[in-house]
XYZ file of C-alpha atoms in Angstrom:
647
model
C 4.273 -78.738 -177.001
C 6.879 -75.788 -176.794
C 7.905 -74.666 -173.342
C 5.613 -71.775 -173.513
C 2.337 -74.128 -174.939
C 2.761 -76.276 -171.944
C 2.680 -73.778 -169.389
C -0.461 -72.120 -170.969
C -2.119 -75.466 -171.403
C -5.234 -76.340 -169.884
C -3.001 -78.488 -167.378
C -0.462 -76.539 -167.245
C 1.704 -74.902 -164.671
C -0.521 -71.678 -164.547
C -4.158 -73.770 -164.465
C -2.386 -75.304 -161.393
C -2.341 -72.455 -159.426
C -4.806 -69.949 -160.861
C -8.514 -70.402 -160.354
C -10.275 -70.694 -163.265
C -7.865 -70.761 -165.469
C -8.839 -71.185 -169.305
C -6.187 -72.330 -172.172
C -6.476 -69.182 -174.914
C -4.542 -69.366 -178.075
C -3.994 -65.489 -178.168
C -2.867 -65.364 -175.127
C 0.058 -68.274 -175.844
C 0.582 -66.919 -178.859
C 1.136 -63.124 -177.405
C 3.401 -64.939 -175.177
C 5.112 -66.596 -177.962
C 5.726 -63.475 -179.726
C 7.198 -61.599 -176.489
C 9.580 -64.133 -176.234
C 11.182 -64.089 -179.522
C 11.097 -60.084 -178.973
C 13.057 -60.520 -175.628
C 15.488 -63.060 -176.990
C 16.340 -61.251 -180.085
C 16.140 -57.630 -178.127
C 13.610 -55.972 -180.558
C 10.810 -53.874 -180.252
C 6.873 -54.732 -180.253
C 3.676 -53.058 -179.987
C 1.046 -55.022 -179.072
C -2.011 -54.543 -178.535
C -4.306 -57.620 -176.634
C -8.337 -56.779 -176.200
C -10.135 -57.580 -172.689
C -9.758 -60.766 -171.501
C -6.955 -61.964 -174.002
C -4.613 -62.411 -170.400
C -1.605 -59.898 -171.525
C -0.407 -59.443 -168.130
C 0.746 -63.464 -167.905
C 1.396 -63.514 -171.400
C 4.239 -60.933 -170.776
C 4.906 -61.978 -167.305
C 6.026 -65.450 -168.066
C 8.527 -64.927 -170.516
C 9.511 -61.964 -169.240
C 10.618 -63.902 -165.959
C 11.471 -67.219 -167.742
C 14.716 -64.723 -169.953
C 16.979 -65.075 -167.055
C 17.540 -60.575 -167.304
C 16.821 -57.881 -165.296
C 13.214 -56.528 -166.545
C 11.537 -53.223 -165.865
C 8.275 -53.130 -166.093
C 6.340 -50.062 -166.538
C 2.702 -49.051 -165.683
C -0.025 -45.705 -166.274
C -1.165 -46.652 -163.202
C -0.371 -47.074 -159.079
C -3.106 -49.635 -158.748
C -1.698 -51.334 -161.415
C 1.688 -51.158 -159.809
C 0.432 -52.579 -157.015
C -1.667 -55.695 -158.441
C 1.243 -56.557 -160.748
C 3.598 -56.604 -157.243
C 1.765 -58.117 -155.135
C -0.478 -60.399 -157.197
C 0.451 -61.594 -160.613
C 3.887 -61.391 -160.130
C 4.379 -63.921 -157.345
C 1.514 -65.943 -159.122
C 3.811 -66.203 -162.076
C 6.903 -67.150 -160.180
C 5.364 -69.383 -157.865
C 4.190 -71.374 -160.929
C 6.988 -71.404 -162.756
C 9.424 -72.113 -159.962
C 11.690 -69.175 -161.010
C 13.568 -67.890 -158.099
C 13.042 -64.261 -159.590
C 13.559 -61.333 -156.864
C 11.220 -58.389 -157.474
C 11.117 -54.636 -156.277
C 8.574 -51.990 -156.341
C 9.721 -48.427 -156.645
C 7.470 -45.118 -156.799
C 8.344 -41.816 -157.229
C 9.827 -40.231 -154.105
C 6.830 -38.536 -153.167
C 5.488 -41.646 -151.954
C 8.016 -42.460 -149.327
C 8.369 -40.529 -145.863
C 11.140 -38.419 -145.720
C 12.769 -38.749 -142.187
C 14.394 -35.343 -142.475
C 11.115 -33.286 -143.479
C 8.903 -35.204 -141.017
C 11.555 -33.580 -138.169
C 11.005 -30.313 -139.342
C 7.687 -30.471 -139.446
C 7.658 -31.675 -136.284
C 9.752 -28.817 -134.970
C 8.662 -26.374 -137.291
C 5.239 -26.703 -135.042
C 3.193 -24.153 -137.437
C 0.767 -27.330 -138.943
C -2.541 -25.328 -140.989
C -5.362 -27.753 -139.104
C -5.462 -29.537 -136.271
C -6.370 -32.412 -138.599
C -2.704 -32.146 -139.648
C -1.128 -32.285 -136.208
C -3.333 -35.452 -135.547
C -2.023 -36.608 -138.858
C 1.755 -35.746 -138.331
C 1.504 -37.369 -135.192
C 0.151 -40.764 -137.045
C 2.903 -40.682 -139.987
C 5.520 -40.591 -137.128
C 4.610 -43.251 -135.430
C 4.418 -45.413 -138.992
C 7.796 -44.235 -140.385
C 9.347 -45.774 -136.734
C 7.845 -49.342 -137.677
C 7.600 -49.257 -141.085
C 9.916 -51.326 -143.218
C 9.118 -49.607 -146.352
C 8.226 -45.982 -145.604
C 5.504 -46.298 -148.549
C 2.340 -43.702 -147.698
C 0.134 -45.672 -149.052
C 0.591 -48.592 -146.365
C -0.341 -45.326 -143.897
C -3.769 -46.261 -143.674
C -4.788 -44.132 -141.084
C -4.168 -40.730 -143.034
C -5.884 -40.257 -146.041
C -3.866 -39.751 -149.336
C -4.828 -36.440 -149.878
C -4.050 -35.031 -146.232
C -2.749 -31.710 -146.227
C 0.353 -32.920 -144.310
C 1.569 -35.272 -146.928
C 3.600 -32.600 -148.767
C 5.616 -31.787 -145.500
C 6.694 -34.675 -144.684
C 8.271 -36.497 -148.111
C 10.783 -34.660 -150.117
C 11.130 -33.938 -153.665
C 13.838 -34.016 -156.450
C 14.610 -30.181 -155.586
C 14.565 -30.271 -151.623
C 16.225 -33.784 -151.070
C 19.241 -32.947 -149.368
C 20.728 -36.856 -151.052
C 24.255 -38.018 -149.454
C 24.088 -35.085 -146.864
C 21.256 -35.500 -145.217
C 21.497 -36.667 -141.669
C 19.259 -39.438 -142.143
C 20.643 -40.805 -145.200
C 21.557 -44.364 -144.036
C 17.771 -44.949 -142.852
C 16.290 -43.300 -146.045
C 13.309 -44.896 -147.565
C 13.838 -43.692 -150.668
C 17.079 -44.800 -150.932
C 16.544 -48.446 -149.070
C 13.722 -48.885 -152.114
C 16.457 -48.175 -155.197
C 18.973 -50.071 -153.480
C 16.397 -52.986 -153.556
C 15.720 -51.780 -157.165
C 19.041 -52.243 -158.420
C 19.644 -55.253 -156.703
C 16.188 -57.466 -157.586
C 15.460 -59.043 -161.617
C 12.084 -57.649 -161.667
C 11.410 -53.551 -160.991
C 7.863 -52.503 -161.481
C 7.874 -48.944 -161.699
C 4.927 -46.050 -163.138
C 5.882 -44.294 -166.650
C 6.404 -40.988 -164.312
C 8.747 -42.444 -162.639
C 10.230 -44.139 -165.939
C 10.483 -41.073 -167.702
C 11.789 -38.816 -164.794
C 14.904 -41.634 -164.646
C 15.590 -41.047 -168.433
C 15.548 -37.160 -167.734
C 18.284 -37.726 -165.183
C 20.049 -39.636 -167.474
C 20.320 -37.115 -169.956
C 21.552 -34.290 -167.205
C 23.959 -36.857 -166.581
C 22.560 -37.475 -162.817
C 22.475 -40.904 -161.261
C 19.766 -42.732 -162.544
C 17.129 -43.933 -160.163
C 16.628 -47.155 -162.320
C 18.912 -49.679 -162.905
C 20.312 -51.309 -166.244
C 18.233 -53.658 -167.804
C 17.785 -56.543 -170.300
C 14.124 -55.700 -171.007
C 11.308 -52.981 -170.786
C 7.759 -53.788 -170.531
C 5.022 -50.722 -171.336
C 1.480 -52.227 -169.531
C -1.242 -49.330 -170.377
C 0.969 -48.281 -173.029
C -1.710 -45.957 -174.626
C -0.203 -43.601 -171.960
C 3.129 -43.365 -173.097
C 2.481 -40.505 -175.491
C 0.859 -38.035 -172.793
C 3.583 -38.717 -170.157
C 6.585 -38.445 -172.450
C 5.289 -34.756 -173.591
C 5.101 -34.271 -170.065
C 8.635 -35.123 -169.179
C 10.288 -34.558 -171.951
C 9.184 -30.731 -171.831
C 9.832 -28.227 -168.903
C 7.472 -26.899 -166.349
C 7.139 -23.887 -163.782
C 4.462 -23.361 -161.148
C 3.628 -20.961 -158.220
C 3.518 -24.124 -156.046
C 6.928 -24.609 -156.687
C 7.669 -21.158 -155.976
C 5.448 -21.532 -152.636
C 7.031 -24.440 -151.107
C 10.797 -22.608 -151.845
C 9.725 -19.944 -149.727
C 8.474 -22.072 -146.794
C 11.523 -24.222 -147.472
C 13.631 -20.814 -147.432
C 11.938 -19.629 -143.965
C 12.194 -23.045 -142.528
C 16.173 -23.920 -143.338
C 16.732 -19.890 -142.515
C 15.300 -20.255 -138.460
C 16.955 -23.093 -138.260
C 20.618 -21.938 -138.908
C 20.502 -18.265 -139.933
C 18.186 -16.735 -137.280
C 20.342 -13.684 -137.083
C 20.018 -12.979 -140.774
C 16.739 -11.195 -141.354
C 17.024 -10.564 -144.687
C 15.870 -14.239 -145.690
C 12.749 -14.137 -144.425
C 11.714 -11.470 -145.733
C 12.620 -11.686 -149.140
C 10.663 -15.099 -148.747
C 8.074 -13.548 -147.763
C 7.961 -10.973 -150.492
C 8.619 -13.884 -153.519
C 5.698 -16.174 -151.660
C 3.055 -13.103 -152.033
C 4.222 -12.415 -155.321
C 3.639 -16.166 -156.507
C 0.133 -15.769 -155.136
C -0.367 -12.755 -157.092
C 0.427 -14.551 -160.157
C -2.099 -16.986 -159.636
C -4.851 -14.018 -158.816
C -3.707 -12.708 -162.201
C -5.305 -15.622 -163.764
C -8.756 -16.086 -163.274
C -10.464 -19.558 -164.549
C -9.098 -22.417 -162.727
C -8.940 -25.256 -165.812
C -8.212 -22.840 -168.115
C -5.400 -23.586 -170.780
C -3.806 -21.059 -172.840
C -1.122 -20.074 -175.258
C 1.773 -18.305 -173.969
C 0.819 -15.614 -177.033
C -2.234 -14.457 -175.417
C -0.540 -13.228 -172.167
C 1.207 -10.650 -174.277
C -2.431 -9.148 -174.277
C -3.538 -9.529 -170.806
C -1.335 -6.605 -168.919
C -2.090 -7.777 -165.754
C -0.272 -11.093 -166.170
C 2.424 -9.878 -168.220
C 3.311 -7.667 -164.782
C 2.680 -10.407 -162.421
C 5.125 -13.076 -163.928
C 7.847 -10.072 -164.596
C 7.316 -9.193 -160.623
C 7.265 -13.032 -159.576
C 10.830 -13.676 -161.365
C 12.440 -10.217 -159.980
C 11.517 -11.223 -156.289
C 12.624 -14.825 -156.944
C 15.879 -13.309 -158.243
C 16.355 -11.702 -155.288
C 15.230 -14.751 -153.551
C 18.015 -15.952 -155.240
C 20.868 -13.668 -154.511
C 19.625 -13.437 -150.855
C 20.097 -17.320 -150.422
C 23.152 -17.369 -152.233
C 25.138 -14.904 -149.420
C 23.906 -17.526 -146.615
C 24.281 -20.793 -148.708
C 27.558 -21.981 -147.103
C 25.688 -22.138 -143.915
C 23.716 -25.170 -144.242
C 23.471 -28.287 -147.013
C 19.814 -26.727 -146.620
C 19.905 -23.594 -147.807
C 22.424 -24.261 -150.508
C 19.895 -26.428 -152.046
C 17.218 -23.733 -151.601
C 19.972 -21.785 -153.506
C 20.741 -23.993 -156.400
C 16.283 -24.341 -156.571
C 15.828 -21.113 -156.520
C 18.433 -20.342 -159.257
C 17.004 -22.857 -161.729
C 13.636 -21.956 -160.816
C 14.645 -18.083 -162.816
C 16.527 -19.666 -164.935
C 13.591 -21.936 -165.967
C 10.954 -18.939 -165.767
C 13.059 -16.147 -167.727
C 14.002 -19.192 -170.487
C 10.435 -19.814 -170.671
C 9.426 -15.515 -171.558
C 12.226 -15.545 -173.560
C 10.885 -18.338 -176.235
C 13.859 -18.935 -178.013
C 13.482 -22.483 -178.737
C 10.692 -23.368 -181.638
C 10.485 -26.705 -181.292
C 8.408 -26.356 -177.890
C 4.684 -24.910 -177.460
C 4.515 -22.731 -174.346
C 1.861 -22.681 -172.718
C -0.201 -21.754 -169.660
C -2.616 -24.095 -167.268
C -4.506 -22.549 -164.610
C -5.329 -24.897 -161.430
C -7.448 -24.125 -158.463
C -4.239 -22.812 -156.316
C -1.796 -22.558 -158.469
C -0.698 -21.515 -162.233
C 1.612 -23.345 -164.436
C 3.772 -22.637 -167.411
C 4.644 -25.044 -169.614
C 7.173 -26.216 -172.607
C 5.719 -28.660 -174.715
C 7.696 -30.511 -177.370
C 5.640 -30.380 -180.715
C 6.696 -33.894 -181.149
C 8.595 -36.570 -178.993
C 9.145 -38.576 -181.701
C 12.608 -38.448 -182.433
C 13.916 -38.052 -178.728
C 12.040 -41.428 -177.883
C 13.696 -42.762 -180.508
C 17.007 -42.352 -179.442
C 16.036 -43.472 -175.746
C 14.615 -46.744 -177.778
C 18.057 -47.082 -179.945
C 20.280 -46.008 -177.193
C 21.259 -49.474 -175.886
C 20.755 -52.986 -176.692
C 17.332 -54.407 -175.074
C 13.823 -55.326 -175.457
C 10.962 -53.234 -175.971
C 7.392 -54.465 -175.007
C 4.260 -51.892 -175.411
C 0.882 -53.017 -174.774
C -2.230 -51.818 -173.700
C -5.724 -52.913 -175.092
C -5.828 -49.804 -177.074
C -3.210 -48.903 -179.696
C -4.099 -49.591 -183.020
C -7.202 -47.648 -184.933
C -9.181 -50.775 -186.698
C -5.994 -52.978 -186.288
C -3.891 -49.930 -188.071
C -1.169 -48.944 -185.807
C 0.596 -45.724 -187.600
C -0.762 -43.410 -185.612
C 0.982 -44.579 -182.161
C 4.296 -45.613 -183.552
C 4.831 -42.625 -185.705
C 4.017 -40.230 -182.176
C 6.497 -42.402 -180.593
C 9.163 -42.618 -183.245
C 9.536 -46.354 -183.608
C 8.278 -46.828 -186.761
C 10.447 -50.007 -187.294
C 8.884 -51.961 -184.527
C 6.878 -55.346 -185.319
C 3.447 -54.489 -184.817
C 0.506 -57.168 -183.922
C -3.174 -57.680 -182.652
C -4.931 -60.187 -180.948
C -8.629 -59.836 -180.105
C -10.637 -60.314 -176.882
C -12.241 -63.917 -176.628
C -15.273 -62.455 -175.170
C -18.426 -62.781 -177.658
C -19.150 -59.509 -178.060
C -22.292 -59.949 -180.332
C -23.730 -62.162 -177.943
C -22.583 -60.343 -175.098
C -23.282 -56.560 -175.861
C -25.170 -54.371 -177.375
C -24.102 -50.933 -178.884
C -26.689 -48.526 -178.840
C -26.449 -44.979 -180.914
C -29.992 -43.201 -179.996
C -31.945 -41.246 -183.390
C -32.587 -37.476 -182.781
C -29.952 -36.212 -180.994
C -29.003 -32.249 -181.616
C -25.391 -31.497 -182.928
C -22.867 -32.296 -179.689
C -21.774 -28.278 -179.962
C -25.471 -26.903 -179.231
C -26.536 -25.731 -176.094
C -29.282 -27.980 -175.218
C -27.209 -31.219 -176.086
C -26.594 -32.510 -172.437
C -29.736 -32.227 -171.522
C -30.960 -34.109 -174.691
C -28.169 -36.721 -173.646
C -29.712 -37.230 -170.297
C -33.227 -37.502 -171.708
C -31.875 -40.243 -174.285
C -30.510 -42.215 -171.458
C -33.160 -42.316 -168.827
C -35.001 -45.426 -170.627
C -32.068 -46.852 -170.720
C -31.092 -46.469 -166.970
C -34.439 -47.706 -166.337
C -34.400 -50.855 -168.347
C -30.570 -51.249 -167.101
C -32.279 -51.071 -163.729
C -29.523 -48.736 -162.508
C -26.106 -50.639 -162.758
C -24.767 -48.240 -165.045
C -21.514 -45.514 -166.119
C -22.548 -42.502 -167.751
C -18.983 -40.859 -168.874
C -19.022 -37.410 -169.436
C -16.435 -35.666 -171.774
C -16.263 -32.579 -169.595
C -16.509 -31.715 -166.089
C -19.044 -29.158 -166.968
C -20.808 -31.518 -169.010
C -21.165 -33.922 -165.866
C -22.306 -31.874 -163.740
C -24.975 -30.250 -165.632
C -25.915 -33.917 -166.146
C -25.832 -34.585 -162.051
C -28.172 -31.880 -161.476
C -30.570 -32.899 -164.356
C -30.400 -36.492 -163.470
C -31.201 -36.278 -159.557
C -34.460 -34.362 -160.833
C -35.506 -36.795 -162.966
C -34.451 -39.424 -159.970
C -36.803 -38.113 -157.906
C -39.988 -37.200 -160.496
C -39.905 -40.890 -161.612
C -39.683 -42.324 -157.913
C -36.380 -44.079 -158.694
C -34.029 -45.118 -155.377
C -30.866 -45.887 -157.773
C -27.982 -44.480 -156.289
C -26.683 -41.550 -157.932
C -22.579 -41.532 -157.293
C -20.569 -38.794 -158.794
C -17.015 -38.217 -159.295
C -15.426 -35.902 -156.684
C -17.588 -37.278 -153.700
C -14.621 -39.459 -152.978
C -11.827 -41.459 -154.336
C -11.686 -43.267 -157.374
C -11.274 -46.269 -155.301
C -13.654 -45.190 -152.793
C -16.774 -44.623 -155.118
C -15.919 -47.583 -157.178
C -16.112 -50.040 -153.859
C -19.626 -48.473 -152.976
C -20.902 -49.120 -157.145
C -19.929 -52.488 -156.685
C -21.227 -52.844 -152.821
C -24.369 -51.012 -154.059
C -25.369 -53.233 -156.930
C -27.586 -50.847 -158.718
C -25.960 -47.471 -158.486
C -25.531 -45.422 -161.521
C -21.805 -43.404 -161.405
C -21.530 -40.452 -163.199
C -17.971 -39.831 -164.314
C -15.376 -37.901 -166.542
C -12.235 -38.697 -167.757
C -11.047 -40.694 -164.371
C -13.350 -43.350 -165.112
C -12.594 -44.168 -168.485
C -9.587 -46.451 -168.011
C -8.008 -48.434 -165.640
C -11.448 -49.281 -163.917
C -12.713 -52.841 -163.427
C -16.267 -53.941 -162.395
C -17.093 -56.899 -163.872
C -20.395 -58.730 -162.903
C -23.985 -57.644 -162.892
C -23.226 -54.306 -160.992
C -21.980 -52.580 -164.388
C -24.748 -53.449 -167.338
C -24.901 -49.781 -168.950
C -22.019 -47.582 -170.106
C -23.125 -44.478 -171.442
C -20.686 -41.786 -173.081
C -22.123 -38.482 -173.978
C -19.505 -37.395 -177.012
C -16.854 -38.935 -178.970
C -13.357 -37.708 -177.046
C -12.337 -35.296 -179.204
C -9.979 -32.942 -177.296
C -10.755 -29.440 -177.729
C -8.996 -27.839 -180.430
C -8.175 -25.067 -178.617
C -5.670 -26.845 -176.143
C -2.348 -24.842 -176.718
C -0.218 -27.735 -177.569
C -2.970 -29.567 -180.024
C -3.794 -26.567 -181.920
C 0.209 -25.956 -182.512
C 0.472 -29.794 -183.342
C -2.588 -29.514 -185.770
C -0.675 -26.592 -187.493
C 2.620 -27.933 -187.949
C 1.001 -31.281 -189.588
C -1.013 -28.962 -191.609
C 1.447 -26.970 -192.757
C 3.528 -30.122 -193.903
C 0.772 -30.585 -196.394
C -0.787 -33.444 -194.555
C -4.356 -34.064 -192.559
C -3.844 -33.334 -188.748
C -7.807 -34.466 -188.184
C -6.848 -38.023 -189.730
C -3.371 -38.589 -188.576
C -3.628 -36.829 -184.863
C -7.086 -35.909 -183.770
C -9.269 -38.858 -184.977
C -6.835 -41.663 -183.844
C -6.182 -40.040 -180.833
C -10.078 -39.835 -180.217
C -10.773 -43.487 -181.273
C -7.837 -44.984 -178.995
C -9.418 -42.970 -175.893
C -13.110 -44.204 -176.924
C -12.104 -47.954 -177.176
C -10.447 -47.481 -173.330
C -13.917 -46.193 -171.987
C -16.073 -48.902 -173.988
C -13.451 -51.428 -172.429
C -15.198 -50.551 -168.769
C -18.442 -52.786 -170.074
C -17.570 -56.341 -170.543
C -14.806 -57.755 -168.202
C -15.182 -61.329 -168.437
C -16.855 -63.955 -170.642
C -20.287 -63.675 -168.536
C -20.562 -60.067 -168.709
C -23.541 -58.703 -170.578
C -24.196 -55.232 -171.310
C -25.088 -52.117 -173.297
C -22.647 -49.465 -174.677
C -24.927 -46.343 -175.500
C -23.145 -43.467 -177.530
C -24.740 -40.957 -177.992
C -23.013 -38.577 -180.259
C -24.660 -38.778 -183.771
C -21.500 -38.020 -185.331
C -20.765 -41.553 -185.357
C -23.325 -42.068 -188.041
C -23.855 -38.550 -189.549
C -20.143 -38.579 -190.509
C -17.760 -40.088 -193.192
C -14.850 -40.871 -190.506
C -17.836 -42.277 -188.036
C -17.998 -46.230 -189.663
C -13.925 -46.102 -189.037
C -14.494 -45.489 -185.346
C -17.093 -47.991 -184.809
C -14.927 -50.860 -186.891
C -12.204 -50.202 -183.822
C -14.754 -50.690 -181.341
C -15.725 -54.389 -180.033
C -17.907 -56.325 -182.323
C -21.334 -55.834 -180.951
C -24.679 -56.458 -182.116
C -25.653 -52.589 -183.255
C -28.885 -50.978 -182.839
C -30.587 -47.424 -182.795
C -33.461 -48.401 -181.442
C -34.091 -48.290 -177.250
C -36.991 -51.351 -177.691
C -33.663 -53.273 -178.510
C -31.957 -52.062 -175.531
C -35.303 -52.437 -173.342
C -35.405 -55.899 -175.024
C -31.902 -56.971 -174.394
C -31.792 -55.966 -170.525
C -35.376 -58.726 -170.364
C -33.424 -61.272 -171.575
C -31.095 -61.532 -168.319
C -32.169 -62.252 -164.664
C -33.183 -59.457 -162.168
C -29.956 -59.305 -160.055
C -30.239 -59.805 -156.405
C -29.006 -56.905 -154.065
C -27.236 -57.995 -151.051
């Protein structure tokens, strides 16, 4: 028996410390494959179905390798789970004396300089912010890490947080008077000294970009990089390998310039005046764009005079502020930083307007309180390939959803890692017995106005049969809100008392906690609940998905990529749009069966799953559940289980 075989056996080291541990062939095979990749400094794309135990499958060989390991995740939740639970369990089971560090982005740590500045400034927007600031000040005095996640008394979305944390733009670095006790520096120092560093994808790529610019890197050199939730990488990499400027950055600059000027340049009235004028121009720029949530190509701006003029004025006012700051920059490190930021933002905005790089897609995204000007690479393959090939190390990409019916070509092409090994381990669950895939009959085409109403009508019998206990997932916020109103009315008319929880009525973690505790709730959500959500047991027995999750073809980046692929004589729908939709759908479907005792119905309403030629390719990529188009089978499926006891 190999070393790993004994570790993963029914009586091995993991079985001794993990309650309910079971030996799984797929888990051992995956661990063996990753061990080989680490030893030979190779690249592997490893898909592991739900229940395979992929976390332990990569942690055991990684911790036994003796080299430095960086593990990058898609969410803070998994990051905290790895650091707080999974790695300690494996380390204790294996008796390996590895040191572990958790490293998050700057915005997660209280900054002593900005905390002191916010306190001295004394101009906080609300009474709650004053109370929150006092609590953060007390927290910063006693905390070892300064991680805002540990400051439970202050809500995650409190408006005061941006005032007491730093960004790459406004950090004073070694010139800061609090540098010796800086929480960010402490976290980085610990990361440099540790054997295993747990980060998230955003921080990983932020570090890559710093290295590209020859700036001191955040993350230490390592022997192995492991990406968990690796299906998110193409999107995250596109974000970081591109460029963006937002009105929020302009407003933050104006605020920082005013505060810094009031501290060290009170005699120079031109500075707050220039900051105020630029702030107004930034706010006017946001107001020139109407709908929040809109994403538009840059070319559209040329047809909208008010938008073009507002952008021009904001750029001019930013240039004037940069010139004013330059006159006073020598008076403090803070003013010098503000000048550098203003100059860099001015250059970025000017570059965005000039549009000289054909490899970038220029587009605009409008948020509720800001507008962002983006330049996104048409392809990240070459950039990412260079990162993988730059240094000799092992690279592991793993997720439950990386292939389309076992074909990894879309994923490896998108990241430029076509030479990587690929492997897939199916879930050990008995999906044929545990799950039912239900596609209702008679629904209209998804692009018709009455589609969401028809979806609600179709799902009601299933919700009744499942006695609540459902996730109803929608591909757009608009459809979600329409469904919410229709469902509330339908529940009332039927006398159903199933609690209706809706995305946006609280944080995701709060909603999930309530959903689990209630035991018979119906949760209506959109993209936030498609992945990274784990509800085991009877509380979740029905997952409904309204449409196949194709990205809207008028999305500026997607439209440009489609045009490029088709211009090269290839089929953008089959090569790009369909694989992305399948991977996203697999994520949504994966919410249903989370362990070997779970039972449930996956309901996909989109008639294209049956009517289109590509439909077979999609459902063959889903877990191999029993399939039906008859709601009577759904009723019968739920009739076979005991009625859940509510607490």
